[in-house]
Every structure is written in structure tokens, then in C-alpha cells.
PDB file of C-alpha atoms in Angstrom:
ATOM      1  CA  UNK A   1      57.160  83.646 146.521  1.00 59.00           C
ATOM      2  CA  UNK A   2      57.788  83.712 150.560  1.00 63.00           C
ATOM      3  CA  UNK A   3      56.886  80.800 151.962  1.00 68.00           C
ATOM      4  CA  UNK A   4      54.237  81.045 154.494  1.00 68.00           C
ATOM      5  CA  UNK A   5      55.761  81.046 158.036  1.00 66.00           C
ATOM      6  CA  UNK A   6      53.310  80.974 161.188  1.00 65.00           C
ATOM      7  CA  UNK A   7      53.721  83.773 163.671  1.00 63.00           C
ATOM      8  CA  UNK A   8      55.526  83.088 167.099  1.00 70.00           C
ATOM      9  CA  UNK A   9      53.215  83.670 169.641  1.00 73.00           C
ATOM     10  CA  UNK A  10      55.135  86.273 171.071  1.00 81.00           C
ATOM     11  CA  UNK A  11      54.632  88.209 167.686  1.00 80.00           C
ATOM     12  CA  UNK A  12      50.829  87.752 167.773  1.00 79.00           C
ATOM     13  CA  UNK A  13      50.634  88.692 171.505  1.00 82.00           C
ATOM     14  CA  UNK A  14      52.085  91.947 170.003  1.00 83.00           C
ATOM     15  CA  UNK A  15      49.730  92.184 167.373  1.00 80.00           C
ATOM     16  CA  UNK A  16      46.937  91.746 169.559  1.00 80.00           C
ATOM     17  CA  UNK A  17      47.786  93.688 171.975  1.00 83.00           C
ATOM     18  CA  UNK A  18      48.156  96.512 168.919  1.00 80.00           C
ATOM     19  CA  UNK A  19      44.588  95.861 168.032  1.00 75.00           C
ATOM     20  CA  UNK A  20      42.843  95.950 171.764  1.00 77.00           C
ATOM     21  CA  UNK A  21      44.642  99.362 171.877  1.00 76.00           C
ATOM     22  CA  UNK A  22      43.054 100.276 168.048  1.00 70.00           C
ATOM     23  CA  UNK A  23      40.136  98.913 169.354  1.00 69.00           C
ATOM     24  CA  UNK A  24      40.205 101.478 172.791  1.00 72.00           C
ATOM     25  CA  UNK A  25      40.933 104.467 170.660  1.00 71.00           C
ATOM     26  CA  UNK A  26      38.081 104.062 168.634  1.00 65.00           C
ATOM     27  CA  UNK A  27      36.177 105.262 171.360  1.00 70.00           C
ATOM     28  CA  UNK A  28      37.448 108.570 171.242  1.00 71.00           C
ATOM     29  CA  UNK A  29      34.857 110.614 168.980  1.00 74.00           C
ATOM     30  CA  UNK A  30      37.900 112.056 166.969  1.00 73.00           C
ATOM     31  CA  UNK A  31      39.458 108.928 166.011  1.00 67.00           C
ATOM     32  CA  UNK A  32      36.537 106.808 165.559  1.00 65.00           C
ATOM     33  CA  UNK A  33      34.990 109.461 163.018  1.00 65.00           C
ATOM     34  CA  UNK A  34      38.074 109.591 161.227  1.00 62.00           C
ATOM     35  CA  UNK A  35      39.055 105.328 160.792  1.00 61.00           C
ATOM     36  CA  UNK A  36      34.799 105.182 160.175  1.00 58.00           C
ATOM     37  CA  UNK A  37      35.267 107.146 157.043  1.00 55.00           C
ATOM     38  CA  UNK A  38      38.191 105.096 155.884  1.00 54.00           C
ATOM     39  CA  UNK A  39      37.891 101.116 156.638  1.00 57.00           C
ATOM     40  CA  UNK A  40      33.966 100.910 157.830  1.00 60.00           C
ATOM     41  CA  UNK A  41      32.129  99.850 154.852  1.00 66.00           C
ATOM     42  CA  UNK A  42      35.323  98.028 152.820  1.00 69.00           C
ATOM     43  CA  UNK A  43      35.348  95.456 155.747  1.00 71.00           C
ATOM     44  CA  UNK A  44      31.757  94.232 154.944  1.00 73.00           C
ATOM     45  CA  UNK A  45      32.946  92.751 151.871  1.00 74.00           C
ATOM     46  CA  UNK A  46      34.275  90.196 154.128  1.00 71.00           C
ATOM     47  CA  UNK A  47      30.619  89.442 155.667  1.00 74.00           C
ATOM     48  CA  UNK A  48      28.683  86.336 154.151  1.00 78.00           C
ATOM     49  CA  UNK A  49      25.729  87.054 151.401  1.00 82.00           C
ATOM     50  CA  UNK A  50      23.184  86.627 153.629  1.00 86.00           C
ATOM     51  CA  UNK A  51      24.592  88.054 156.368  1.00 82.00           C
ATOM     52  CA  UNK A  52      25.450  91.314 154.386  1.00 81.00           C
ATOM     53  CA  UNK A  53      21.645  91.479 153.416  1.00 86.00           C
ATOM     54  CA  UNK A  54      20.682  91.120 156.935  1.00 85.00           C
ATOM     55  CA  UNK A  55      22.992  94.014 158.263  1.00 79.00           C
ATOM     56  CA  UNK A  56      21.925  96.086 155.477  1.00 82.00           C
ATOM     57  CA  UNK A  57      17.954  95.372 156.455  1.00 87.00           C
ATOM     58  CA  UNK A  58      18.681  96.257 160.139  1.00 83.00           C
ATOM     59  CA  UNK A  59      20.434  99.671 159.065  1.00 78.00           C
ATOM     60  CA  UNK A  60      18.824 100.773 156.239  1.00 82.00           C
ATOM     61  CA  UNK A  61      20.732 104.429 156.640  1.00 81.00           C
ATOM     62  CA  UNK A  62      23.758 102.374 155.195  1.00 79.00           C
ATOM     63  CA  UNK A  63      22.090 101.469 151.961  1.00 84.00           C
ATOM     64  CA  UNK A  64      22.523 104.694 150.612  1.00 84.00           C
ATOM     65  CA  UNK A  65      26.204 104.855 152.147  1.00 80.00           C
ATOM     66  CA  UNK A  66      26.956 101.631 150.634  1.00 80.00           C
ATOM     67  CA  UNK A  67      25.531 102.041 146.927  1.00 83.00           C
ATOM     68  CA  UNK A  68      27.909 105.332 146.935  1.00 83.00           C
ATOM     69  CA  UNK A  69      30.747 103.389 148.144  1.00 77.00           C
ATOM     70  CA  UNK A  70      29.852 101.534 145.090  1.00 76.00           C
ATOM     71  CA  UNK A  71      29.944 104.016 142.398  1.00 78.00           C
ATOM     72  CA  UNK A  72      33.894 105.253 143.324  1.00 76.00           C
ATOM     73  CA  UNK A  73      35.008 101.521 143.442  1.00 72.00           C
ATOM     74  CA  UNK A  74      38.303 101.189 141.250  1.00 68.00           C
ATOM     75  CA  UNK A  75      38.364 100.099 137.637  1.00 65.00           C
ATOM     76  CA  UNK A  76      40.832  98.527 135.808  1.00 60.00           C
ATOM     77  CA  UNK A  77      40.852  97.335 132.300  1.00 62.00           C
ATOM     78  CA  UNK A  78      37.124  98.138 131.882  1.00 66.00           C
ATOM     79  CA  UNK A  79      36.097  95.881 134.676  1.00 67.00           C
ATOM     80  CA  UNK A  80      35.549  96.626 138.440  1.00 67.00           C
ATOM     81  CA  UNK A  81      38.949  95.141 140.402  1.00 68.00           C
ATOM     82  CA  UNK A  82      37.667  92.171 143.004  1.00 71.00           C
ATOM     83  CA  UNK A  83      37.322  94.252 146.157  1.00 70.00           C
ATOM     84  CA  UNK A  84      37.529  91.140 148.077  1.00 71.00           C
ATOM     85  CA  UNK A  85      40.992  90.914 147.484  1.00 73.00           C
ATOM     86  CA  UNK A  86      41.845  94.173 149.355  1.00 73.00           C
ATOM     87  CA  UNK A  87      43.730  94.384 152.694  1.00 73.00           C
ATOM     88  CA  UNK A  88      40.698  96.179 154.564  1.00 69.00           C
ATOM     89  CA  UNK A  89      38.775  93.318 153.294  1.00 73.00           C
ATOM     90  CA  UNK A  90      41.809  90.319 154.058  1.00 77.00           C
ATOM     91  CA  UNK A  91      42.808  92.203 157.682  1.00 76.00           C
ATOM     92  CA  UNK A  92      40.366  90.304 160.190  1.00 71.00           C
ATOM     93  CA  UNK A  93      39.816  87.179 158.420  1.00 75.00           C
ATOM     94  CA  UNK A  94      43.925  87.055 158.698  1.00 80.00           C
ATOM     95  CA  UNK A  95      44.131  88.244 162.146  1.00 78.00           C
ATOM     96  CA  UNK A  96      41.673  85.167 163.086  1.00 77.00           C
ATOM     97  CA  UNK A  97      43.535  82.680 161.064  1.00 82.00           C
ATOM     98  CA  UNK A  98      47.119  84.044 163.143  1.00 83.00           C
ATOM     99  CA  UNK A  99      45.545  83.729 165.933  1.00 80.00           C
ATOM    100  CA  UNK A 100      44.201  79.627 165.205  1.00 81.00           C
ATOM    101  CA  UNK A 101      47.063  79.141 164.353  1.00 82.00           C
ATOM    102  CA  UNK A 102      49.356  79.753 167.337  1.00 80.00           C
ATOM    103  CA  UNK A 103      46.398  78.408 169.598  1.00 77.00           C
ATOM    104  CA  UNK A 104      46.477  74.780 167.668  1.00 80.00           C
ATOM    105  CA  UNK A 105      50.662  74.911 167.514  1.00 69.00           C
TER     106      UNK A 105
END
């Protein structure tokens, strides 16, 4: 087991900075259609119960994309794997704890 070192903040300036340029690309048509089809829906898993039900009510053309999503999640040992533990589910949650943490040290 590592143990759990926080990031400089020269290493999460970097990180950052990595993610505002993500975040710029997306806005090319090309790329966003492409990361959409990959990391959109997994990230919702990350979203509170109620306020999953209210972004689901406000787009109701993702219901249908969603209950697919469903169907072709993994299964392992008979049983559907936790989906919250994946890293398109952990990566923004993380990236805000990083970043509380080099604010507060």
C-alpha cells in the first residue's frame, strides 16, 4: 500500500492547467463528439440521487441513453461490478479533493 502523499502545488498547477486545456478542446466538434461517447454518462455516477433524477427529468433524451449504458455494464461473478468505483467515476471528485488540499496546506 503507498501511502497517500498530497500533491505539491506546482504538480496540481500542472494538472490543472492539463484540464483547462481538456476543457478548451472540447469545444472543437471533433473532439467533443469523440470524449462524449466515452466518459459522458460514466461521470454521472458520481452525481447525488436526487440530483441524478433531476438531470435525468430536465433531459429526458438521456433516459434512453442511460438505460442502454445500463444493459453493457460489466459483470463479474454473476453480479454487476460497483461502477462507482471506476476512474471516470473517481476523476473529478479527486481532482477537487487535490485541489482542497493544496489550498488548505
Amino acid at each position: 500500500v503507498r501511502p497517500i502523499v498530497p500533491p505539491t502545488p506546482s504538480k496540481f498547477i500542472r494538472k490543472l492547467e492539463f484540464n483547462l486545456w481538456l476543457k478548451i478542446s472540447l469545444e472543437d466538434e471533433v473532439v467533443s463528439m469523440t470524449v462524449l461517447r466515452l466518459a459522458s454518462l460514466k461521470s454521472w455516477y458520481s452525481l447525488s440521487y436526487g440530483r441524478f433524477q433531476m438531470e435525468l427529468c430536465l433531459n429526458p433524451g438521456l433516459v434512453k441513453k442511460w438505460k442502454r449504458m445500463l444493459k453493457k455494464e460489466p459483470v463479474k461473478g454473476g453480479q454487476l461490478l460497483d461502477p462507482s468505483t471506476t476512474v471516470e467515476v473517481k476523476f473529478l471528485r479527486n481532482l477537487i479533493e487535490e485541489f482542497l488540499e493544496v489550498v488548505i496546506c
